[in-house]
mmCIF file of C-alpha atoms and ligand atoms in Angstrom:
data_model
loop_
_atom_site.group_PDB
_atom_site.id
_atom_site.type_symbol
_atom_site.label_atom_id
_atom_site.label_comp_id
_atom_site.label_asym_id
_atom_site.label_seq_id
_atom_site.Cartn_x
_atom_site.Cartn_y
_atom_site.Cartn_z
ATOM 1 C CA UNK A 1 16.725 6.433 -17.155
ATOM 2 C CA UNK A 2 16.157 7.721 -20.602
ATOM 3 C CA UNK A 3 14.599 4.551 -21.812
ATOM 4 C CA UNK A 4 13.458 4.447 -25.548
ATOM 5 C CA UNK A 5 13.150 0.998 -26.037
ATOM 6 C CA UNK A 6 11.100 -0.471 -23.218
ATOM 7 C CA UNK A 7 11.278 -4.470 -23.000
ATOM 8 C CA UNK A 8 9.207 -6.541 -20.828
ATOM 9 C CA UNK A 9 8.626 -10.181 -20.903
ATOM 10 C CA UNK A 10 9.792 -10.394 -24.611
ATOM 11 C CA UNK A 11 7.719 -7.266 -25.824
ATOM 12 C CA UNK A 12 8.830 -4.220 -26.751
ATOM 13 C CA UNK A 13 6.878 -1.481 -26.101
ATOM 14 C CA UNK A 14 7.112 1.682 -27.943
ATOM 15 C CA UNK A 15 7.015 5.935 -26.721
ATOM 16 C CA UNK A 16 3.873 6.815 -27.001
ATOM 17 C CA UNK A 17 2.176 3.446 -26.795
ATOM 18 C CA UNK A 18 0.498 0.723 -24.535
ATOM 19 C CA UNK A 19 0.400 -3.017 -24.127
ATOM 20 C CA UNK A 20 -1.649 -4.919 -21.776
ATOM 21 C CA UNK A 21 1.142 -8.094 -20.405
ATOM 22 C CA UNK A 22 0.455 -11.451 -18.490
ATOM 23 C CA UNK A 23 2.944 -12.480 -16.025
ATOM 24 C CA UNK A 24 2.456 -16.399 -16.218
ATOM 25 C CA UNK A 25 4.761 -17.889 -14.158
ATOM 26 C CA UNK A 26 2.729 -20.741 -11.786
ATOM 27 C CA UNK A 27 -0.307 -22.760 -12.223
ATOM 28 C CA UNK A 28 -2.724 -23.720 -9.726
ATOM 29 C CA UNK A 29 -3.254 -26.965 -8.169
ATOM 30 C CA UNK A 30 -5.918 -27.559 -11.240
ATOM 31 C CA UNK A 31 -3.833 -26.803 -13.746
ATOM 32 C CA UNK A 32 -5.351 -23.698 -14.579
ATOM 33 C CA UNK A 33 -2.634 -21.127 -16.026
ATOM 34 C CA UNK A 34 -2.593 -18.142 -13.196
ATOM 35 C CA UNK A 35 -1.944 -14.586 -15.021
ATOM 36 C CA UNK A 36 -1.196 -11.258 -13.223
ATOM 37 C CA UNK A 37 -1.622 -8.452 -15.829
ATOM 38 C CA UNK A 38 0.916 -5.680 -16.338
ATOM 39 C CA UNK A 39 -0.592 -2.672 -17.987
ATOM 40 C CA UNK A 40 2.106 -0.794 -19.260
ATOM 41 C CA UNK A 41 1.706 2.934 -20.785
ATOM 42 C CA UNK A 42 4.576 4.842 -22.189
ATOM 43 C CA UNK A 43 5.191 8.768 -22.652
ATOM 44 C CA UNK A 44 5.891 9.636 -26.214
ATOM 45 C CA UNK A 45 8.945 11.743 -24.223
ATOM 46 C CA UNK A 46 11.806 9.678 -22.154
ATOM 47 C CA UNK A 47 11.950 9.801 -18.396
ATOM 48 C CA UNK A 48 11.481 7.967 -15.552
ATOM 49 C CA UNK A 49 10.064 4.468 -14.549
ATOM 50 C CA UNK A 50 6.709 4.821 -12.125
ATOM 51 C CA UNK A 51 6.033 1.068 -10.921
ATOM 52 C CA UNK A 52 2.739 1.127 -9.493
ATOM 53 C CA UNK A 53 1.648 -1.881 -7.459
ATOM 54 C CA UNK A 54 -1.247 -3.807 -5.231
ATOM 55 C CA UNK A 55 -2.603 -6.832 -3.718
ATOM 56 C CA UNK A 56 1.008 -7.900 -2.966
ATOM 57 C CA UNK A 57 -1.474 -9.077 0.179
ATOM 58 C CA UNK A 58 -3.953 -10.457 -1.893
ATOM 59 C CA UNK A 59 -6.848 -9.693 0.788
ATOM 60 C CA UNK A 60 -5.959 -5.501 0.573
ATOM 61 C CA UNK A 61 -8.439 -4.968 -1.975
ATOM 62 C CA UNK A 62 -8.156 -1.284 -1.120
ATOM 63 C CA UNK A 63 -4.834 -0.849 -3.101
ATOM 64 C CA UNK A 64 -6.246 -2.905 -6.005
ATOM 65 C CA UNK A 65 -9.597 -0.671 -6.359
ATOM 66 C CA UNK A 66 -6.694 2.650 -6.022
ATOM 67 C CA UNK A 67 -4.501 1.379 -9.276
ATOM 68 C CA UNK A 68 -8.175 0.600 -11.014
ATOM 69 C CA UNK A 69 -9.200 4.129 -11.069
ATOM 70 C CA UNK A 70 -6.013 5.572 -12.024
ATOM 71 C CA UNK A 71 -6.452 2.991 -14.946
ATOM 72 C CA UNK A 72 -9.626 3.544 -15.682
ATOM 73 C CA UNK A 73 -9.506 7.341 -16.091
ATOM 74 C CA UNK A 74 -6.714 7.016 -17.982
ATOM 75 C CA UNK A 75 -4.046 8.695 -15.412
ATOM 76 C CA UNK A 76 -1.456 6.254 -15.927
ATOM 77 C CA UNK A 77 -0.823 7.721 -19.193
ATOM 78 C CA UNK A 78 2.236 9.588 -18.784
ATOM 79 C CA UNK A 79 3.737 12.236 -21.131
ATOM 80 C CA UNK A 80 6.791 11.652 -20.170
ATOM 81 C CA UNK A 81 8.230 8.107 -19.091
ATOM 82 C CA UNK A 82 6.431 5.027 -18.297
ATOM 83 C CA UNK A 83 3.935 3.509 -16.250
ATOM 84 C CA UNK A 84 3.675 0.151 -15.481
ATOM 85 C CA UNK A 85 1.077 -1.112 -13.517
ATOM 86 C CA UNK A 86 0.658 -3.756 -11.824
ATOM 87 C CA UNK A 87 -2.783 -4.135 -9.562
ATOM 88 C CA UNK A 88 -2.875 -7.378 -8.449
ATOM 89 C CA UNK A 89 0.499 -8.665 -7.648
ATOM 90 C CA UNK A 90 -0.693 -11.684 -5.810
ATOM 91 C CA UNK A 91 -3.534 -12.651 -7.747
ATOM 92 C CA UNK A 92 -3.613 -16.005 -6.320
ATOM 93 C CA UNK A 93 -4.749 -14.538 -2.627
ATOM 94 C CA UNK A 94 -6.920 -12.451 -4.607
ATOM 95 C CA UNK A 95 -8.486 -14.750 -5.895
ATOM 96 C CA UNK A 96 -9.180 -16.807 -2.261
ATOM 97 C CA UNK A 97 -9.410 -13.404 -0.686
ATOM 98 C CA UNK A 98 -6.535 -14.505 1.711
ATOM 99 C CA UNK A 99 -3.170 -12.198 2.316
ATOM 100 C CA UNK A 100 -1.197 -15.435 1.817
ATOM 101 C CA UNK A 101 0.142 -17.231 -1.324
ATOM 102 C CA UNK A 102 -1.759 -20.679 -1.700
ATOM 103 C CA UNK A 103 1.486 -22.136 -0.318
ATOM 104 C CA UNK A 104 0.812 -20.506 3.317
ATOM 105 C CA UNK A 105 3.416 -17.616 2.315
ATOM 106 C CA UNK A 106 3.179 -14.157 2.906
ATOM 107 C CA UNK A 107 4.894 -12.752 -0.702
ATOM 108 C CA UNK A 108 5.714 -9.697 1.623
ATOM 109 C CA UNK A 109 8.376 -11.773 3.134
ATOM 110 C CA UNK A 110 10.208 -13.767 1.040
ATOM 111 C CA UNK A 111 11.841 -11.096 -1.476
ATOM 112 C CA UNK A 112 13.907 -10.778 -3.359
ATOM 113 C CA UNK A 113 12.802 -14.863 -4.050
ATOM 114 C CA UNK A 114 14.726 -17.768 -5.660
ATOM 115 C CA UNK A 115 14.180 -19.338 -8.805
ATOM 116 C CA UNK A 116 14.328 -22.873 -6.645
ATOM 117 C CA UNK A 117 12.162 -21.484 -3.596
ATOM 118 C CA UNK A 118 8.676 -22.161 -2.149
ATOM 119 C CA UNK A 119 5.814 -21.366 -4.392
ATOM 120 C CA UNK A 120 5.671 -17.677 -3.258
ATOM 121 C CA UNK A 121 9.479 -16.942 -3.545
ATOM 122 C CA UNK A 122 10.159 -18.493 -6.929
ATOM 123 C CA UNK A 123 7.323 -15.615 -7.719
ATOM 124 C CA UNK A 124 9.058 -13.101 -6.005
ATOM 125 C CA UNK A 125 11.959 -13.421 -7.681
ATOM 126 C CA UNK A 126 10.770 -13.385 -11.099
ATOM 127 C CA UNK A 127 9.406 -9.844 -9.752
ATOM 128 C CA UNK A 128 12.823 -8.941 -9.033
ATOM 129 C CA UNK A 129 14.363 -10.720 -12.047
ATOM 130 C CA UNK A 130 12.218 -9.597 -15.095
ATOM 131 C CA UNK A 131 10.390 -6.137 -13.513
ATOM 132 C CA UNK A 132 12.140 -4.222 -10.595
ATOM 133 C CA UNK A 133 15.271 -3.390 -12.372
ATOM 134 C CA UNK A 134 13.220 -1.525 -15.073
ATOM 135 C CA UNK A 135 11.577 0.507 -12.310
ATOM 136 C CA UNK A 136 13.120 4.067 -11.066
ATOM 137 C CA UNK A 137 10.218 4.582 -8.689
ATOM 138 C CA UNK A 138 7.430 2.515 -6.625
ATOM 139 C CA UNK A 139 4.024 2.993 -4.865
ATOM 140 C CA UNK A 140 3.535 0.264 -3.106
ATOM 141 C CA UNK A 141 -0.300 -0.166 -2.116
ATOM 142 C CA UNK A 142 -1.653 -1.810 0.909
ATOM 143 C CA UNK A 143 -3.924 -1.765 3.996
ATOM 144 C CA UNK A 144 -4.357 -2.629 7.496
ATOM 145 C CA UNK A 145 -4.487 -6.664 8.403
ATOM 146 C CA UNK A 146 -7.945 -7.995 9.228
ATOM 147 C CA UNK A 147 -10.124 -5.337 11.337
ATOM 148 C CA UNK A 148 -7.401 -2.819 11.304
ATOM 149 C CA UNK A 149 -8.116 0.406 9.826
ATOM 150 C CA UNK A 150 -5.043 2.148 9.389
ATOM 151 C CA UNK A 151 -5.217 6.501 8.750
ATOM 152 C CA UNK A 152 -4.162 6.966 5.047
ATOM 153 C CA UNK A 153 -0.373 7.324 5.281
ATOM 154 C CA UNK A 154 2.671 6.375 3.363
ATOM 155 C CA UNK A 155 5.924 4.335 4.903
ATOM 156 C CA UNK A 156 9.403 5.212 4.283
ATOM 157 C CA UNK A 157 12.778 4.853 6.034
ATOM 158 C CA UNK A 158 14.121 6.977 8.471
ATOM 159 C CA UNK A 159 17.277 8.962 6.768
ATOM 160 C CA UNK A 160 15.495 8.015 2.909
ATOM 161 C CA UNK A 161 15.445 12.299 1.885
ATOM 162 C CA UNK A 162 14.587 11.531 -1.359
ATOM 163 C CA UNK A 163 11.716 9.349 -0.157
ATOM 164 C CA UNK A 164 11.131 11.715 2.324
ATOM 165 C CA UNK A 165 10.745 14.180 -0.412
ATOM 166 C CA UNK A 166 8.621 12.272 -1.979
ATOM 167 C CA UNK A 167 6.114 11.530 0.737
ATOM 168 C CA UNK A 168 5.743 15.560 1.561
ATOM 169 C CA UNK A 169 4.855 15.538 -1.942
ATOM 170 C CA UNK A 170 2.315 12.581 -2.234
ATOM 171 C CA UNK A 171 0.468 13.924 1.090
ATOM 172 C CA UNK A 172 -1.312 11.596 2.548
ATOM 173 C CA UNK A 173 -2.014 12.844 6.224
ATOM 174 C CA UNK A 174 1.083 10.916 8.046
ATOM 175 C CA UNK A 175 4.347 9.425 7.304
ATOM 176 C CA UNK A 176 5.754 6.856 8.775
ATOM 177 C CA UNK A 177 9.247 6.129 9.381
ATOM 178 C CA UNK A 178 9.220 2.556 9.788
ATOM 179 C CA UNK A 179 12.556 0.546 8.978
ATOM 180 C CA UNK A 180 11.843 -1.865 6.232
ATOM 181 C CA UNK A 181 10.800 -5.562 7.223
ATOM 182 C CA UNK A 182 13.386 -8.488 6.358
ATOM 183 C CA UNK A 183 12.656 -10.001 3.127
ATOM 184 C CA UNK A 184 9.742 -7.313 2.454
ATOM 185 C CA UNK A 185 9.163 -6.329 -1.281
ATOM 186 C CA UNK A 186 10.399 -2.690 -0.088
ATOM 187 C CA UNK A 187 13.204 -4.174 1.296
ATOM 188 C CA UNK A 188 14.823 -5.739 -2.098
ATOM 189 C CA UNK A 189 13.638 -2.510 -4.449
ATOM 190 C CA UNK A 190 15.803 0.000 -1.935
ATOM 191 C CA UNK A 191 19.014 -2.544 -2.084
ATOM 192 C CA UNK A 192 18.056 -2.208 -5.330
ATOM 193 C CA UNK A 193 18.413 1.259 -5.188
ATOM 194 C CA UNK A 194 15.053 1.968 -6.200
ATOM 195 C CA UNK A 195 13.005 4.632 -4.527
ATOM 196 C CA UNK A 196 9.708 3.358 -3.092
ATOM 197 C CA UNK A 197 6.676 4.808 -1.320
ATOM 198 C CA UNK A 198 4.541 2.365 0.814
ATOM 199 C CA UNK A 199 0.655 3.172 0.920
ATOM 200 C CA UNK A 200 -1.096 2.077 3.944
ATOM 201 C CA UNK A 201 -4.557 3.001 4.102
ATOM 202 C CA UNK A 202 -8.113 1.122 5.262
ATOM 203 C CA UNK A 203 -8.529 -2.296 6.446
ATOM 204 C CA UNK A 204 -7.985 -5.213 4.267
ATOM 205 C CA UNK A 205 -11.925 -6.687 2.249
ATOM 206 C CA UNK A 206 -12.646 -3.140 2.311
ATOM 207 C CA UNK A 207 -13.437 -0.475 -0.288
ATOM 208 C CA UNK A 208 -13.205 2.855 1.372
ATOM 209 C CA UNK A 209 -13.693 6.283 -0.373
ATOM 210 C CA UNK A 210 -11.621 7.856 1.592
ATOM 211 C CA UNK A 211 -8.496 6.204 1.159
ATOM 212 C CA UNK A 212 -9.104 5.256 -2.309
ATOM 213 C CA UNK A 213 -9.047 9.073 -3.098
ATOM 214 C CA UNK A 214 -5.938 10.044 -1.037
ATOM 215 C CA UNK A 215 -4.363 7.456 -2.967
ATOM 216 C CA UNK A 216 -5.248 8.359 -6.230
ATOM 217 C CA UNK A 217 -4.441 11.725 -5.914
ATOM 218 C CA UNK A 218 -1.181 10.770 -4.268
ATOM 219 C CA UNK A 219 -0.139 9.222 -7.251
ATOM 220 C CA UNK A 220 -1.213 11.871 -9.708
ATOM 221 C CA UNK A 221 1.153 14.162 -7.494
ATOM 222 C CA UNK A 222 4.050 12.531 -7.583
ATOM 223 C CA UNK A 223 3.726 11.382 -11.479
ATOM 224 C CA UNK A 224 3.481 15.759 -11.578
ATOM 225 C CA UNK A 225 6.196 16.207 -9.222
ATOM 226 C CA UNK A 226 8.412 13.947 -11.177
ATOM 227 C CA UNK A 227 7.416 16.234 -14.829
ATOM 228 C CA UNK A 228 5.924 12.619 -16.285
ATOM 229 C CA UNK A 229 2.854 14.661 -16.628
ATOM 230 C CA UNK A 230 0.852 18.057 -15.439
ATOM 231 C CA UNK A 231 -1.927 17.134 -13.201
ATOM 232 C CA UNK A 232 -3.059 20.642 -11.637
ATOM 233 C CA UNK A 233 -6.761 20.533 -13.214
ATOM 234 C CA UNK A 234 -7.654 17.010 -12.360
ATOM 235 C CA UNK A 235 -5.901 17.567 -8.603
ATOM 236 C CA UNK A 236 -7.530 21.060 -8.401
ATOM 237 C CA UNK A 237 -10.889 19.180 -8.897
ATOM 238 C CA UNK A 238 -10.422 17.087 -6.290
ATOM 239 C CA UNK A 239 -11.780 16.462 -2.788
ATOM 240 C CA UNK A 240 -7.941 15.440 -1.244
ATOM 241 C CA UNK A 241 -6.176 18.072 -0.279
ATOM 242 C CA UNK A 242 -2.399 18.234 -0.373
ATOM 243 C CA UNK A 243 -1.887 18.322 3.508
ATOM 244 C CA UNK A 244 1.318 18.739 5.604
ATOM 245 C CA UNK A 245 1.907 15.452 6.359
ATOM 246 C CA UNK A 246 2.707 14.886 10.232
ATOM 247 C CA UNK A 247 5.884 12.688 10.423
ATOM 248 C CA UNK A 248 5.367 9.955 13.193
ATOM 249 C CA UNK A 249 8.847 8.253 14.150
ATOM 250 C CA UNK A 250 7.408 6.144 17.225
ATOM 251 C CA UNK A 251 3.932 5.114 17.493
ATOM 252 C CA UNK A 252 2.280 2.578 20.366
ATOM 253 C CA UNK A 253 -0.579 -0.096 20.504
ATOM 254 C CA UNK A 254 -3.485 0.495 23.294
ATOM 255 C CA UNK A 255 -4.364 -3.504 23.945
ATOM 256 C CA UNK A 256 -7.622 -4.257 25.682
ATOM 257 C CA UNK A 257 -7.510 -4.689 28.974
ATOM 258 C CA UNK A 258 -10.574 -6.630 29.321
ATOM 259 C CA UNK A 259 -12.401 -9.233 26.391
ATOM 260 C CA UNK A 260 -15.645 -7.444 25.758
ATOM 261 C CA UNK A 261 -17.516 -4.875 22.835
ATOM 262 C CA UNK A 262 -15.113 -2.565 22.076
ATOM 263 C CA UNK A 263 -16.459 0.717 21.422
ATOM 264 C CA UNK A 264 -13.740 3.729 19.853
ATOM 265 C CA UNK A 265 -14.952 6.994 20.745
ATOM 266 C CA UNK A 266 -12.421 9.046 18.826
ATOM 267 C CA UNK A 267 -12.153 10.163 15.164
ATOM 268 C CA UNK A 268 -9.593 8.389 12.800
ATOM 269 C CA UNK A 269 -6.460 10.596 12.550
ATOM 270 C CA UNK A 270 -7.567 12.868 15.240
ATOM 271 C CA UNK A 271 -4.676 14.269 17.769
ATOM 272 C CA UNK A 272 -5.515 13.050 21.015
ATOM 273 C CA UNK A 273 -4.131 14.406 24.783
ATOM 274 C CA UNK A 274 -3.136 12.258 27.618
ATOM 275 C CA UNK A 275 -6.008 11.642 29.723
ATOM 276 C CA UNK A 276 -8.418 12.012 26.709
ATOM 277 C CA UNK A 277 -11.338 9.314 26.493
ATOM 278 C CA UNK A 278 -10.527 6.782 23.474
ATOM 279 C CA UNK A 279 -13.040 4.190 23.974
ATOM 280 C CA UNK A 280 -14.564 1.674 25.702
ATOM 281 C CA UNK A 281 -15.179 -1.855 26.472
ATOM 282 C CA UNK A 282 -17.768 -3.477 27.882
ATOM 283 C CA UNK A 283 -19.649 -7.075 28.577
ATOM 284 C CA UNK A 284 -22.547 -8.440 26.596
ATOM 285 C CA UNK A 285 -25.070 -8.589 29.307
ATOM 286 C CA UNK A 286 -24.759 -4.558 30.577
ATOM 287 C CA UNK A 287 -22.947 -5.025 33.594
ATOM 288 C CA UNK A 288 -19.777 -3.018 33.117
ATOM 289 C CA UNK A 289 -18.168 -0.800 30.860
ATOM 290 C CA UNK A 290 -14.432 0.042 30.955
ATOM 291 C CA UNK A 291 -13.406 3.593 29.722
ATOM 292 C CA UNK A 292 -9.841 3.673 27.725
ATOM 293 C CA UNK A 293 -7.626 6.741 28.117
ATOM 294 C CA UNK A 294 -4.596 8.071 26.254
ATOM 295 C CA UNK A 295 -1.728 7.593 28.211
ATOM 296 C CA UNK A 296 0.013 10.232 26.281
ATOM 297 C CA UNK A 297 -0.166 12.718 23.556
ATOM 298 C CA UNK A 298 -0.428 11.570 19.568
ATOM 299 C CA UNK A 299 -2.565 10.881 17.278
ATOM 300 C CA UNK A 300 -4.766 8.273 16.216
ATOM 301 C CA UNK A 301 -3.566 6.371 13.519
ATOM 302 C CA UNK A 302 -4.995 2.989 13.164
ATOM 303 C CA UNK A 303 -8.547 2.010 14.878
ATOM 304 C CA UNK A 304 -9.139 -1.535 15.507
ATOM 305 C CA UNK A 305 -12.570 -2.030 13.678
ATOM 306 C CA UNK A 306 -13.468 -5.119 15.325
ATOM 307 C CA UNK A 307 -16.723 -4.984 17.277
ATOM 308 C CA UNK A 308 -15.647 -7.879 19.860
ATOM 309 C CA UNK A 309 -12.323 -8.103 20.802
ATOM 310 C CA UNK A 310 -10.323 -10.199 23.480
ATOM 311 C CA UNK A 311 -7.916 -9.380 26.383
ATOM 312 C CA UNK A 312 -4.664 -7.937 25.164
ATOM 313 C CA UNK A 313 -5.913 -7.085 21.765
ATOM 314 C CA UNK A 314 -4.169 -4.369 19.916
ATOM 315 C CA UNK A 315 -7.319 -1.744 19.280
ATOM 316 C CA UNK A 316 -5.784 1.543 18.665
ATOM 317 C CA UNK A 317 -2.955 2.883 17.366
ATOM 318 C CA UNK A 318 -1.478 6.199 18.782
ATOM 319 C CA UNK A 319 1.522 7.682 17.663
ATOM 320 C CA UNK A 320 4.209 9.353 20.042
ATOM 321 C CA UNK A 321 5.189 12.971 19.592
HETATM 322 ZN ZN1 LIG B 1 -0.074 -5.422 3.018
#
């Protein structure tokens, strides 16, 4: 862990300093040399490796606005250890504003990669190859697919304590234990043995203040909790709260019933009771309109955004407690 001479891609990077880096690994169809920048910033004391990253869907702009910030004010400037961020992992989604790889590929599932793979999985493993192992620690960032807006929560596996640790400590309202998906980017940094936090927050081409803020101050407390550097004024200052996090091991879709305007009635994050009015949906012309009750007790933690939505639709996640 005690790392005084940092190398990445050929550069050595000294305590105390930073260094901008361009992962260029694949072109584009044109020709045109594709870069994803690595901003790297290094305590002047030893300690541990913080890999930040985003966009790994390159349509969850959310994450990528998140890792901005933290740049721009100048919080991934550790006293202790090293930062290396990383906001756009797949910068060639980004760039279409898809969640895919121009191949088709979702990046998200073909880790750890091979160097003789599909366009997405020779990138992957270069990930793995020539970044990961430098890494003692990882906040992943993403959002919800499509319409989905997902409550601000991080994802970690069931019997993780560390992680769990961890989570408690980033506070974001709920934690998930959610088993890691085959071939996910989580997946290969824990068989890795690296600790990673997953950030799911918002919806994907969406900028919400919200979550941006829960996940900036998220970060700043676990680069504190993990002595890299002594955020208590900047966190004191700001507008997310440490909260208890609720722990949600099970957690069910509500799928429309009928193809209509769906209309939530309930609050994002809010605890609901069985029986309780969620929503509604209802035809275009005023004819009817279908109320949606809880069929249990949990809370909300993903509302389907979407203002039209079709029989058997997932439209609200509840979790079961
Ligand atoms: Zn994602």
């Amino acid at each position: 862990m005690p790392n005084t001479n940092f190398e990445l891609l050929g550069h050595s990077i000294l305590p105390g300093k930073g260094m901008l880096l361009n992962l260029d690994i694949a072109k584009l169809h044109t020709g045109t040399k594709i870069e994803v920048p690595i901003i790297v910033q290094r305590g002047k004391k030893p300690g541990p490796v913080l890999l930040i990253t985003g966009g790994i869907h390159g349509n969850e702009v959310n994450g990528v606005e998140i890792i901005r910030l933290l740049i721009s004010k100048k919080y991934n400037r550790p006293e202790v250890g090293t930062v290396v961020c990383i906001p756009v992992v797949n910068i060639f989604g980004f760039l279409n504003q898809t969640r895919e790889f121009p191949d088709g590929r979702d990046l998200n599932r073909v880790f750890p990669g091979s160097p003789r793979g599909s366009l997405a999985s020779r990138f992957a493993y270069h990930i793995m190859k020539e970044i990961a192992p430098l890494a003692d620690y990882c906040i992943d960032y993403h959002t919800g697919g499509e319409s989905r807006f997902n409550a601000p929560q991080t994802r970690i596996n069931k019997d993780d304590v560390e992680s769990m640790e961890l989570a408690k400590v980033f506070g974001a309202p709920f934690v998930v234990l959610a088993n890691t998906r085959e071939k996910s980017f989580r997946e290969a940094m824990a068989k890795m043995g690296k600790k990673v936090l997953l950030f799911e927050g918002g919806k994907s081409l969406d900028i919400n203040d919200m979550v941006t803020q829960t996940g900036i101050a998220g970060a700043l407390r676990v680069m504190d909790h993990l002595g890299m550097r002594n955020f208590t004024e900047e966190l004191s200052l700001m507008e997310r709260k440490s909260l208890s996090p609720v722990t949600i091991e099970s957690s069910q879709w509500v799928r429309a019933k009928y193809s209509g305007m769906f209309h939530p009635f309930v609050a994002l994050g809010a605890k609901v009771k069985k029986g309780d009015l969620l929503g509604s949906v209802s035809d275009p012309f005023g004819n009817f309109e279908r109320s949606i009750k809880a069929a249990a007790t949990g809370h909300v933690i993903c509302i389907n955004q979407s203002p039209i939505v079709n029989q058997g639709d997932a439209i609200l996640h509840i979790s079961q407690e």
